[in-house]
mmCIF file of C-alpha atoms and ligand atoms in Angstrom:
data_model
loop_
_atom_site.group_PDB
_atom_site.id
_atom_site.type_symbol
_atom_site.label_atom_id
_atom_site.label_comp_id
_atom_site.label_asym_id
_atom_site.label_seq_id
_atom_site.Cartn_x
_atom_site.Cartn_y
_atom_site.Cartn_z
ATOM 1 C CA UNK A 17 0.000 0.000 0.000
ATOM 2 C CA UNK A 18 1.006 3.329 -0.684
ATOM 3 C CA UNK A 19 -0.960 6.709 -0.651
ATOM 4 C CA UNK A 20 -1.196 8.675 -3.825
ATOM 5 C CA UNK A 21 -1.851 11.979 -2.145
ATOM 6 C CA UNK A 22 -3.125 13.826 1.053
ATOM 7 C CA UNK A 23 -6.629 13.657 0.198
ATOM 8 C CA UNK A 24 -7.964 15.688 2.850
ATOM 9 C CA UNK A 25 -7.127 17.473 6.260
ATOM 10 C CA UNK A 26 -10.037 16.860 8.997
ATOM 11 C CA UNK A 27 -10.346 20.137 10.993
ATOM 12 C CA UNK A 28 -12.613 20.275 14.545
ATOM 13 C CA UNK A 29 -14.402 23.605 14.334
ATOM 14 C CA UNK A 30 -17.483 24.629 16.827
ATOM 15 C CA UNK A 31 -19.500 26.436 14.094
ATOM 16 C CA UNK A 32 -18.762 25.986 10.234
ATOM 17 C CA UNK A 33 -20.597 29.732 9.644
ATOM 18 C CA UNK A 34 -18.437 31.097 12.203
ATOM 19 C CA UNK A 35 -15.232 29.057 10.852
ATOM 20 C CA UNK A 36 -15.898 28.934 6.764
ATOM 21 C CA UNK A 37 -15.284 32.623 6.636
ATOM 22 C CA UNK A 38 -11.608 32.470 7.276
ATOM 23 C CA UNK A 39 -11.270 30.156 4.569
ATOM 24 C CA UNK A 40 -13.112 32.221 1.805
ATOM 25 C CA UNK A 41 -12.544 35.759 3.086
ATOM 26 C CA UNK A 42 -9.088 35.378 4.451
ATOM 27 C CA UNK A 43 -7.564 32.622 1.876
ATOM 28 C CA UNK A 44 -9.951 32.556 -1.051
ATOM 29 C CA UNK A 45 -11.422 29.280 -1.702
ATOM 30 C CA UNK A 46 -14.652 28.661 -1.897
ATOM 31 C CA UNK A 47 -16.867 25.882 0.264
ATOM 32 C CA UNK A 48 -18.196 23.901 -2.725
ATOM 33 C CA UNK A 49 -20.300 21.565 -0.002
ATOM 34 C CA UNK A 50 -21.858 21.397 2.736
ATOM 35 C CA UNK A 51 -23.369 17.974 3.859
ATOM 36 C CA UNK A 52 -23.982 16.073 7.306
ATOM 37 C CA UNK A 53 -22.468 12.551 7.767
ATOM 38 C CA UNK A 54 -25.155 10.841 10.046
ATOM 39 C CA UNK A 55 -22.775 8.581 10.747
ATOM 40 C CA UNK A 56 -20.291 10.011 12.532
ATOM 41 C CA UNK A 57 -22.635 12.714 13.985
ATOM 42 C CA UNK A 58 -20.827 15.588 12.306
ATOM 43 C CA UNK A 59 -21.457 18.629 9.489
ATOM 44 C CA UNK A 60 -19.094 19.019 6.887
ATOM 45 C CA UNK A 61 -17.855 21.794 5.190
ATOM 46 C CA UNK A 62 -14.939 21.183 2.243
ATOM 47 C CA UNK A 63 -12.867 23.581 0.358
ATOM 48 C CA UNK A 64 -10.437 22.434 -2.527
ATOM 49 C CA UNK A 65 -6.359 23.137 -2.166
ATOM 50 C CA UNK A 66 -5.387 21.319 -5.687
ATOM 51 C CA UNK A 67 -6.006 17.916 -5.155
ATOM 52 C CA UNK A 68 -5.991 17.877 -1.680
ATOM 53 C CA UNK A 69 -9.469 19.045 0.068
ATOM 54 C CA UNK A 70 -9.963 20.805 3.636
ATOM 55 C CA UNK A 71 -12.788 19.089 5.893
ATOM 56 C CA UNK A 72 -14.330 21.275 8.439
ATOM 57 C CA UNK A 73 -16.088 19.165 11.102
ATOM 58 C CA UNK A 74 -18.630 20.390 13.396
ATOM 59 C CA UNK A 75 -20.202 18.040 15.817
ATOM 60 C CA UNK A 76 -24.093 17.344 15.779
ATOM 61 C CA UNK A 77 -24.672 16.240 19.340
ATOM 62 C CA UNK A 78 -22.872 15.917 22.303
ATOM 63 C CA UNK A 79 -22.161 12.064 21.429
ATOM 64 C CA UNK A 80 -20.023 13.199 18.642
ATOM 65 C CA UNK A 81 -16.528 12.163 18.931
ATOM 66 C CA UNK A 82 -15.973 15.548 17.160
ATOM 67 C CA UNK A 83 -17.446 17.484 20.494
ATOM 68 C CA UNK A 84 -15.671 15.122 22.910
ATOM 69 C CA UNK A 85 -12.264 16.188 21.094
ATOM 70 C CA UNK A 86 -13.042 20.378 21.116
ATOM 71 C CA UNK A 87 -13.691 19.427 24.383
ATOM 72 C CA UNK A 88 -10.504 17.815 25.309
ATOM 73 C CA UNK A 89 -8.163 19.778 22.755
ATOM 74 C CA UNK A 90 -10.201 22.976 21.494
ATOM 75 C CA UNK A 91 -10.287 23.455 17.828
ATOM 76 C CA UNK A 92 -7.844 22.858 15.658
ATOM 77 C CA UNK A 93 -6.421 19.732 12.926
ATOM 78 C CA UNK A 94 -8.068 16.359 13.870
ATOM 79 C CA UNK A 95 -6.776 14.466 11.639
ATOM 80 C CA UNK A 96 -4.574 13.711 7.949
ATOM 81 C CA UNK A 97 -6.741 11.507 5.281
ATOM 82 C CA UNK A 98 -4.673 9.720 3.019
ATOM 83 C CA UNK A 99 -5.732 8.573 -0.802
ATOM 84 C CA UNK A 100 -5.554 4.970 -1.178
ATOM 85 C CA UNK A 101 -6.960 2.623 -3.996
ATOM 86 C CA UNK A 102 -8.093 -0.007 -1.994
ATOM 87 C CA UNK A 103 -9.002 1.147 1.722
ATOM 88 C CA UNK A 104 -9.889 -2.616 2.871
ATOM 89 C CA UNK A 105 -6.976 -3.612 1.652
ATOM 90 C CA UNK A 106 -4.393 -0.798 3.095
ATOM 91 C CA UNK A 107 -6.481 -1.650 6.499
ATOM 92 C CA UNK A 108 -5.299 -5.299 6.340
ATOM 93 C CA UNK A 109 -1.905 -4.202 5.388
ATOM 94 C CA UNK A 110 -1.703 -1.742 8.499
ATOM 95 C CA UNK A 111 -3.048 -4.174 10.572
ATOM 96 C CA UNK A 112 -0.615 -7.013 9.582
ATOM 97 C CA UNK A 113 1.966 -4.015 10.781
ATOM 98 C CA UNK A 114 0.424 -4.043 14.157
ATOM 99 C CA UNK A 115 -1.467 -0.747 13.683
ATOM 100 C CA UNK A 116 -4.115 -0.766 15.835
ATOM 101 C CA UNK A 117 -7.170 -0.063 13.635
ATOM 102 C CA UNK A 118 -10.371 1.634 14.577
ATOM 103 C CA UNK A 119 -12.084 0.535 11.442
ATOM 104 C CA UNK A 120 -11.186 -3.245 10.425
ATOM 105 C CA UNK A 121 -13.388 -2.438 7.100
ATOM 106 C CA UNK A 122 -13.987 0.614 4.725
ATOM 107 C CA UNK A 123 -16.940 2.508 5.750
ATOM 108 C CA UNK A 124 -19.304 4.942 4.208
ATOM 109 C CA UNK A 125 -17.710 8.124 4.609
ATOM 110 C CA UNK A 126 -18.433 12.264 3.105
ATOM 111 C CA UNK A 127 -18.567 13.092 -0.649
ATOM 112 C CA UNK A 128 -19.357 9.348 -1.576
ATOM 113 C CA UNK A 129 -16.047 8.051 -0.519
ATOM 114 C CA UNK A 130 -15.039 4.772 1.153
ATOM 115 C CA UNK A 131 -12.808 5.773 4.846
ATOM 116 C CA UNK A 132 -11.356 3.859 7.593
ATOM 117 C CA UNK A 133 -9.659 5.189 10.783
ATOM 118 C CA UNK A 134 -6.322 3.934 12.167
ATOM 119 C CA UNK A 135 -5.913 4.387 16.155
ATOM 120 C CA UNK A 136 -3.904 7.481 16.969
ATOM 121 C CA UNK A 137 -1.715 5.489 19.121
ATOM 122 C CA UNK A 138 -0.267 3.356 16.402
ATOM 123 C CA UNK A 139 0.333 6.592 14.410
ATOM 124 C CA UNK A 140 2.524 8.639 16.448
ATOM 125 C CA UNK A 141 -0.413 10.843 17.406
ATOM 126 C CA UNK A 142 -2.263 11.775 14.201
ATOM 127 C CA UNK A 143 -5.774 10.173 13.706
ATOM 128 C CA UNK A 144 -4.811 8.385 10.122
ATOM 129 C CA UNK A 145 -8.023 8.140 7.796
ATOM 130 C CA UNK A 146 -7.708 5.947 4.355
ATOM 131 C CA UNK A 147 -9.796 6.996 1.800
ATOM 132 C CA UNK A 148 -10.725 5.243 -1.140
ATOM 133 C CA UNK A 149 -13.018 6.912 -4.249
ATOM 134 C CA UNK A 150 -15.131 4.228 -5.860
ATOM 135 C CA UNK A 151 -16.321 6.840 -8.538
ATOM 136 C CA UNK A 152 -12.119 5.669 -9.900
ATOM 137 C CA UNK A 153 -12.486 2.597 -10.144
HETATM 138 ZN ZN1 LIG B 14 -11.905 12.825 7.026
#
């Protein structure tokens, strides 16, 4: 397995309104969606830097781990997203590394795409999400 780019950063923000105006007033790029991941209990705003896309997170209840980590850390980056082709597979891999995985399989993630988290205490800190885009296969 190897990542073919950052495919997004995962940002923890209270309030997209209040937070999506620093990234269109302050560095110009525009929020092309808006959409809430039931999920994972969370609104998401994204912006595109080339290839690589910013993911504002806001939590949608107090169950969210999204509130539980403003709570802990404030707001600020939550976590690096990496572009894989095959996410089940790259979780195997990772896990045959002894990465601790929070997801054993790809899940149903924003924009479509197919995600899986690896533990933050296998990755030196960073919450590690694999993405995978079906819509290239
Ligand atoms: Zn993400």
């Amino acid at each position: 397995m190897k990542p073919t780019h950052i495919e997004h950063i995962g940002i923890a923000v209270k309030s997209l309104e209040e937070a999506i105006p620093y990234y269109e007033k302050v560095l110009g790029l525009e929020c092309y969606a808006v959409e809430e991941v039931a999920d994972q209990k969370v609104k998401t705003a994204f912006f595109k830097v080339g290839q690589t896309k910013i993911e504002l997170l806001e939590p949608t209840c107090e169950e969210s781990t999204i509130a539980s980590f403003l709570e802990k850390k404030g707001p600020g980056v939550h976590h690096i997203a990496f572009a894989m082709d095959d996410v089940n597979q790259a979780l195997h891999d990772a896990e045959e590394k002894e990465v601790r995985l929070i997801d054993k399989q790809g899940r149903n993630g924003a924009e479509g795409l197919k995600i899986g988290f690896l533990h933050p205490k296998s990755t030196g800190g960073v919450l590690t999400e694999f993405c995978e885009d079906p819509k290239k296969k």
